[in-house]
PDB file of C-alpha atoms in Angstrom:
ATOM      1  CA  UNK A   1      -8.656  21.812  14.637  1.00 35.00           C
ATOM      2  CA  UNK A   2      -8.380  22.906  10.983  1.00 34.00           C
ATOM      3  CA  UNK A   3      -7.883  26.473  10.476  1.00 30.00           C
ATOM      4  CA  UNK A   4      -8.911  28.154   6.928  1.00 34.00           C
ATOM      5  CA  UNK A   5      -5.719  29.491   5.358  1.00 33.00           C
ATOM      6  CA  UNK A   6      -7.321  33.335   5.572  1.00 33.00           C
ATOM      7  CA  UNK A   7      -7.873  32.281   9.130  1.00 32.00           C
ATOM      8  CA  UNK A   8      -4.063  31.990   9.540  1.00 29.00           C
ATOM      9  CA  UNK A   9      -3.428  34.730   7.364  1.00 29.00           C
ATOM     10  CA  UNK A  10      -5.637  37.112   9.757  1.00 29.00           C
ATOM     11  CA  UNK A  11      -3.741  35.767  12.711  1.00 26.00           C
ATOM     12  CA  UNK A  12      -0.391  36.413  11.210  1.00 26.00           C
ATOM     13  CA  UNK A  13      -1.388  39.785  10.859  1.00 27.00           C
ATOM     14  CA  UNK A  14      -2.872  40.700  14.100  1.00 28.00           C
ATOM     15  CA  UNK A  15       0.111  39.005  15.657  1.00 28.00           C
ATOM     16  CA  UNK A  16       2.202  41.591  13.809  1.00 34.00           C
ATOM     17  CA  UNK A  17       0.099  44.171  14.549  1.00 32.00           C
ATOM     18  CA  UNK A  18       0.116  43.120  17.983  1.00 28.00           C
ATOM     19  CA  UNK A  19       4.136  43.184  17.935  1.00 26.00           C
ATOM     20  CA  UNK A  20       4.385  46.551  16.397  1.00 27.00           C
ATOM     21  CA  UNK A  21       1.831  47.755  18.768  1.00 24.00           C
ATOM     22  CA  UNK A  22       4.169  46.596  22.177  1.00 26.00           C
ATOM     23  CA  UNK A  23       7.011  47.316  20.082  1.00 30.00           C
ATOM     24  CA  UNK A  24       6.294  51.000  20.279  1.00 30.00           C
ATOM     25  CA  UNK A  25       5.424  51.189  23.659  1.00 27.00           C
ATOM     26  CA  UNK A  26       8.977  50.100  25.116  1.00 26.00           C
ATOM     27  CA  UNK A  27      11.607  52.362  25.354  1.00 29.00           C
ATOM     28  CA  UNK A  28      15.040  51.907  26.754  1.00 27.00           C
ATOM     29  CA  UNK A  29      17.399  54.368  29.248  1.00 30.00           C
ATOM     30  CA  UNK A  30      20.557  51.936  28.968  1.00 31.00           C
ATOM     31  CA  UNK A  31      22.485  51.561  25.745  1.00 31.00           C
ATOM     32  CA  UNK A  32      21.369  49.318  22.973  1.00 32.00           C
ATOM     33  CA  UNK A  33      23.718  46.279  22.501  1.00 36.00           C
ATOM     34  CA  UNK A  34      25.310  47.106  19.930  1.00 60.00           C
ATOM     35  CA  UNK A  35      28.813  45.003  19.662  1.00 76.00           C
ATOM     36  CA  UNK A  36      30.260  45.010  16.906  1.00 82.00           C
ATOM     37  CA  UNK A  37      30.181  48.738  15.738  1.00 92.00           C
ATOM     38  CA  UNK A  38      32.729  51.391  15.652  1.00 92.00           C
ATOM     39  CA  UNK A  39      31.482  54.814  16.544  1.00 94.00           C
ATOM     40  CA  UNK A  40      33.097  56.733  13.473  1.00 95.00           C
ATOM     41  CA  UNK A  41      30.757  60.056  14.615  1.00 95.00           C
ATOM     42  CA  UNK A  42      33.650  62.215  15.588  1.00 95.00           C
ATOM     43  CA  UNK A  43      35.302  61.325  12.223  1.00 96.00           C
ATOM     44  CA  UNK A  44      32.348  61.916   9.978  1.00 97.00           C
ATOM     45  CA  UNK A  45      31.210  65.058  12.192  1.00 97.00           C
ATOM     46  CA  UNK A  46      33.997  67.561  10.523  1.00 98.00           C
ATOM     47  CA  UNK A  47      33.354  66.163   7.329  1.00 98.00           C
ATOM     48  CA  UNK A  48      29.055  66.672   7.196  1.00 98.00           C
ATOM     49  CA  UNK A  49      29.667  69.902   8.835  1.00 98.00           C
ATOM     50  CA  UNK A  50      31.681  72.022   6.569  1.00 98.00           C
ATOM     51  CA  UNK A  51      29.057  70.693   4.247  1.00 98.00           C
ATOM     52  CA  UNK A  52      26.152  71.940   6.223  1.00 98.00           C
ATOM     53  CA  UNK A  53      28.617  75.349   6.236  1.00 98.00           C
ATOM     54  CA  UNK A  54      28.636  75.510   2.768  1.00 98.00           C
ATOM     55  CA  UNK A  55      25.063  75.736   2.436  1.00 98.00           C
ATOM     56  CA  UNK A  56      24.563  78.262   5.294  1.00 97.00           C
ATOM     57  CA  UNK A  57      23.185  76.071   8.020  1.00 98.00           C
ATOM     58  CA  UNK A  58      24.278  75.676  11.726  1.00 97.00           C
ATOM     59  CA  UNK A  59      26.655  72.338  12.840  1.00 98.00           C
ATOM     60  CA  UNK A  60      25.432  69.285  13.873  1.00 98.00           C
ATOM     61  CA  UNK A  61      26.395  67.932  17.661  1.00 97.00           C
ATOM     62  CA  UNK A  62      26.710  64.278  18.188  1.00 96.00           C
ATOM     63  CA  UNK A  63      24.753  62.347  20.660  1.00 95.00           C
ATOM     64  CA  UNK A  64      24.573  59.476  22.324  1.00 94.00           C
ATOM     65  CA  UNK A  65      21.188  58.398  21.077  1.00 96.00           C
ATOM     66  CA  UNK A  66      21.787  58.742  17.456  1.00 96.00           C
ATOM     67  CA  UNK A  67      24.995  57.024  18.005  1.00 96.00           C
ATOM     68  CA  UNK A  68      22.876  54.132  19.583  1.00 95.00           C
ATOM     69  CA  UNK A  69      20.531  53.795  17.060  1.00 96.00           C
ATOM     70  CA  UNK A  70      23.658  54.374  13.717  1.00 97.00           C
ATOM     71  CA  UNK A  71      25.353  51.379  15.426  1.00 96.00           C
ATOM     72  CA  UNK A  72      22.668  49.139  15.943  1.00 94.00           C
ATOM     73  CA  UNK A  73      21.547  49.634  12.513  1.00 94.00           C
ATOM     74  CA  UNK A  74      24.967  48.743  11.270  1.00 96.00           C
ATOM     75  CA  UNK A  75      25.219  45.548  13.185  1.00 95.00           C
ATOM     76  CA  UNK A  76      21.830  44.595  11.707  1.00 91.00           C
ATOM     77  CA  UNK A  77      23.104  45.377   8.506  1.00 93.00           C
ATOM     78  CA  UNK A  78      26.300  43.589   9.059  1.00 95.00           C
ATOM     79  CA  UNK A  79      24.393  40.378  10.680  1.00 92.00           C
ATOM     80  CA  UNK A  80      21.811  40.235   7.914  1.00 88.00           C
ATOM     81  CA  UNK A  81      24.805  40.678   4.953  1.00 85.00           C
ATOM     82  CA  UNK A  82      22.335  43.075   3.000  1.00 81.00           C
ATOM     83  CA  UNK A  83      21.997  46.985   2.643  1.00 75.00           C
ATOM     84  CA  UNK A  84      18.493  48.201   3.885  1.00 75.00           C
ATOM     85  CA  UNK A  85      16.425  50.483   6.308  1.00 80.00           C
ATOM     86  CA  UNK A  86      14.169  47.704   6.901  1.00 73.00           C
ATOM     87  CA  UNK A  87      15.010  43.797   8.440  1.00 76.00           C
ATOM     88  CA  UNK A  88      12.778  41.229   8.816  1.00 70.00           C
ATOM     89  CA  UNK A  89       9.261  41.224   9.725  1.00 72.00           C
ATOM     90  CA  UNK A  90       7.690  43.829  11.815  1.00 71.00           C
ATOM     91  CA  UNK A  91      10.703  46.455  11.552  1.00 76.00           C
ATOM     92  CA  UNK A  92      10.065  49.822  11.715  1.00 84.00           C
ATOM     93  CA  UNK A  93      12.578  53.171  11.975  1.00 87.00           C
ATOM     94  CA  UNK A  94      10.172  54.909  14.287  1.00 90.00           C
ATOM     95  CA  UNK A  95      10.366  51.404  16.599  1.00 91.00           C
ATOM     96  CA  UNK A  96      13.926  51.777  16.532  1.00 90.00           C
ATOM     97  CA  UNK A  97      14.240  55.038  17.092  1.00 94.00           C
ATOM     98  CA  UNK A  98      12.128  55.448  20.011  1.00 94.00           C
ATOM     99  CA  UNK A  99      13.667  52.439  21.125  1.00 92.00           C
ATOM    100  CA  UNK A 100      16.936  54.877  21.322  1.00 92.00           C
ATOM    101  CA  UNK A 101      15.824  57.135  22.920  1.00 94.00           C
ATOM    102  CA  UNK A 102      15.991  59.377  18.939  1.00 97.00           C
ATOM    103  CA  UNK A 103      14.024  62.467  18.797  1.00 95.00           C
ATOM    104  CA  UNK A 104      11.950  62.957  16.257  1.00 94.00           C
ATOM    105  CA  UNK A 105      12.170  64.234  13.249  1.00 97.00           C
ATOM    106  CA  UNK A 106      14.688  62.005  12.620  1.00 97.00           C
ATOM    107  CA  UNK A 107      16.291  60.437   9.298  1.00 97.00           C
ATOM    108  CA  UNK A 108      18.469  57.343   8.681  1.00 96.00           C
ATOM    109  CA  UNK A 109      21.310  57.335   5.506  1.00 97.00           C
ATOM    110  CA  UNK A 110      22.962  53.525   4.846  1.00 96.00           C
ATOM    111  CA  UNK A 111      25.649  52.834   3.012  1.00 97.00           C
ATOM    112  CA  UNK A 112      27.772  49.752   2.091  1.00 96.00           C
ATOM    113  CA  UNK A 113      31.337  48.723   0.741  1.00 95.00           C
ATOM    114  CA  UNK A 114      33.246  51.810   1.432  1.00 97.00           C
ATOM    115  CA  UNK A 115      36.502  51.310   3.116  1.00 96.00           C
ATOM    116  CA  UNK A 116      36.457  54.419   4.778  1.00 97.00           C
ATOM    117  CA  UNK A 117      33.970  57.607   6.910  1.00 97.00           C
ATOM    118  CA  UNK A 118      35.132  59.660   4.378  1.00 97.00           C
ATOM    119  CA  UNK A 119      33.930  57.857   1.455  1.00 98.00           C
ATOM    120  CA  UNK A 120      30.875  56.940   3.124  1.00 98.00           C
ATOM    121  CA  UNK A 121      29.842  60.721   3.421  1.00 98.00           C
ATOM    122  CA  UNK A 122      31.070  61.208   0.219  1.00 98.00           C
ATOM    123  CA  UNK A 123      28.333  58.772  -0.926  1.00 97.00           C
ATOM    124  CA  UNK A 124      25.823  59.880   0.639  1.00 97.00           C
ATOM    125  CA  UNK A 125      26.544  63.377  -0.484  1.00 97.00           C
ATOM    126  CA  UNK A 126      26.448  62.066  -3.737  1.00 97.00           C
ATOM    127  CA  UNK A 127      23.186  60.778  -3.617  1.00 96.00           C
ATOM    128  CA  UNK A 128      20.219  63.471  -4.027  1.00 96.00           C
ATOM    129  CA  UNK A 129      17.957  61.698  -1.149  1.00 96.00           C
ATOM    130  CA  UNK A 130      20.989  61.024   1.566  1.00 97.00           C
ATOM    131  CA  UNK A 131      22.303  64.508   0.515  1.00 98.00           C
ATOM    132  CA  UNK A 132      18.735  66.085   1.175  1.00 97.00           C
ATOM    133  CA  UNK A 133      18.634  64.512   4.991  1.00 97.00           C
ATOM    134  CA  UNK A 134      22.324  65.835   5.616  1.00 97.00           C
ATOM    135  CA  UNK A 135      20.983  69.139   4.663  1.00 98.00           C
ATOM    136  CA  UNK A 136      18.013  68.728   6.994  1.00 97.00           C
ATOM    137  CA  UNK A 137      16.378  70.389   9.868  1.00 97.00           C
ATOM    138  CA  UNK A 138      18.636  68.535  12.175  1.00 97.00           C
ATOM    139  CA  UNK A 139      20.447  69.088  15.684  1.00 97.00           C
ATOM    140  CA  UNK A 140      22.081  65.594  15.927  1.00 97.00           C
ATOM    141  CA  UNK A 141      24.444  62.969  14.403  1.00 97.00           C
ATOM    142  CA  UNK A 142      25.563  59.462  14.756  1.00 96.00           C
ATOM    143  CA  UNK A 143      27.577  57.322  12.309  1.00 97.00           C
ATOM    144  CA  UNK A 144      28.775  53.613  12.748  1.00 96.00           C
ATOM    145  CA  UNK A 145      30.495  51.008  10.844  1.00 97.00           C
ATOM    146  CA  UNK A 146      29.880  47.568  11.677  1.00 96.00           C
ATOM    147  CA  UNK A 147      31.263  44.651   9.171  1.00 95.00           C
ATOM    148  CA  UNK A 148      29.440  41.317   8.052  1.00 90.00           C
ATOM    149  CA  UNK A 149      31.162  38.232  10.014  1.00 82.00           C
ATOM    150  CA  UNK A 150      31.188  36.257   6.806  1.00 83.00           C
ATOM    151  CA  UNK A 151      32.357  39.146   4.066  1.00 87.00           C
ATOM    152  CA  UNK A 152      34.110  41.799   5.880  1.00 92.00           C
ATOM    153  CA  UNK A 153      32.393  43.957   4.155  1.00 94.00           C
ATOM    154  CA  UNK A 154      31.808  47.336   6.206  1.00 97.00           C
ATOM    155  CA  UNK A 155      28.340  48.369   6.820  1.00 96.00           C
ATOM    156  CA  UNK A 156      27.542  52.045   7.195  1.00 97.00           C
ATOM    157  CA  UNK A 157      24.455  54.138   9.578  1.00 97.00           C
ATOM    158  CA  UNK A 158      24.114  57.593  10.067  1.00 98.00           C
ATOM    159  CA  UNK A 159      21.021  58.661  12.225  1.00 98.00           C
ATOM    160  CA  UNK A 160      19.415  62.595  12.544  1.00 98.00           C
ATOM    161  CA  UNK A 161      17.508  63.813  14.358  1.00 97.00           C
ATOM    162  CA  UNK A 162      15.884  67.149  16.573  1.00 95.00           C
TER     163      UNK A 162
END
């Protein structure tokens, strides 16, 4: 059977849709496998809460859910060797984060290359966008460091939410 190449295309797409769809429907109780990442919450915690001080807004807590979701999204930062929100086809932050059990609102800061928690949160606090989500309507905090297999190089996640 020959199909027409927009035949395929459609398919292609309804199959995604149809992944995205189930995608969003599972959630998990259990921890996410997530080996690979260091938990570097309780080190960043101090650090994006004297900020939050500064600016007259109450302390984050950590939790176990954002610190599922930071981690996994290092690893898949660290596996994939790239900096980004979003890897390979179908992936969505509001998948991932129900997937983790993350309320919502929630927002996501990455960063790459820094050596330590310290200058990760510096970076972020020195970008306008990643500064703006630290200063958010937030309860919750998670940050992980995984590092690529081939590179070293450390990959950074930090997760908000409700």
């Amino acid at each position: 059977m020959t199909f027409h190449s927009t035949s395929r295309r459609s398919l292609l797409i309804l199959s995604g849709g149809a992944l995205l769809t189930l995608g969003g429907c599972v959630t998990t109780g259990g921890p996410v496998n997530v080996d690979g990442a260091t938990d570097d919450t309780r080190a960043a915690l101090p650090l994006v809460n004297e900020l939050r001080k500064k600016h007259g807004l109450s302390a984050l807590a950590p939790s176990s859910a954002t610190g599922r979701a930071a981690a996994e999204q290092a690893v898949r930062m660290a596996k994939a060797n790239q900096m980004t929100h979003l890897i390979g086809f179908g992936d969505s932050f509001g998948t991932r984060m129900k997937r983790n059990d993350v309320p919502l609102p929630a927002a996501e800061n990455i960063a790459s290359g820094q050596a330590t928690v310290a200058e990760a949160v510096q970076a972020w606090i020195d970008s306008k966008k990643h500064l703006e989500n630290m200063l958010g309507s937030y309860s919750h905090v998670g940050v992980a460091m995984a590092r690529s297999g081939s590179t070293m190089r450390p990959y950074w996640a930090m997760v908000l939410s409700a």
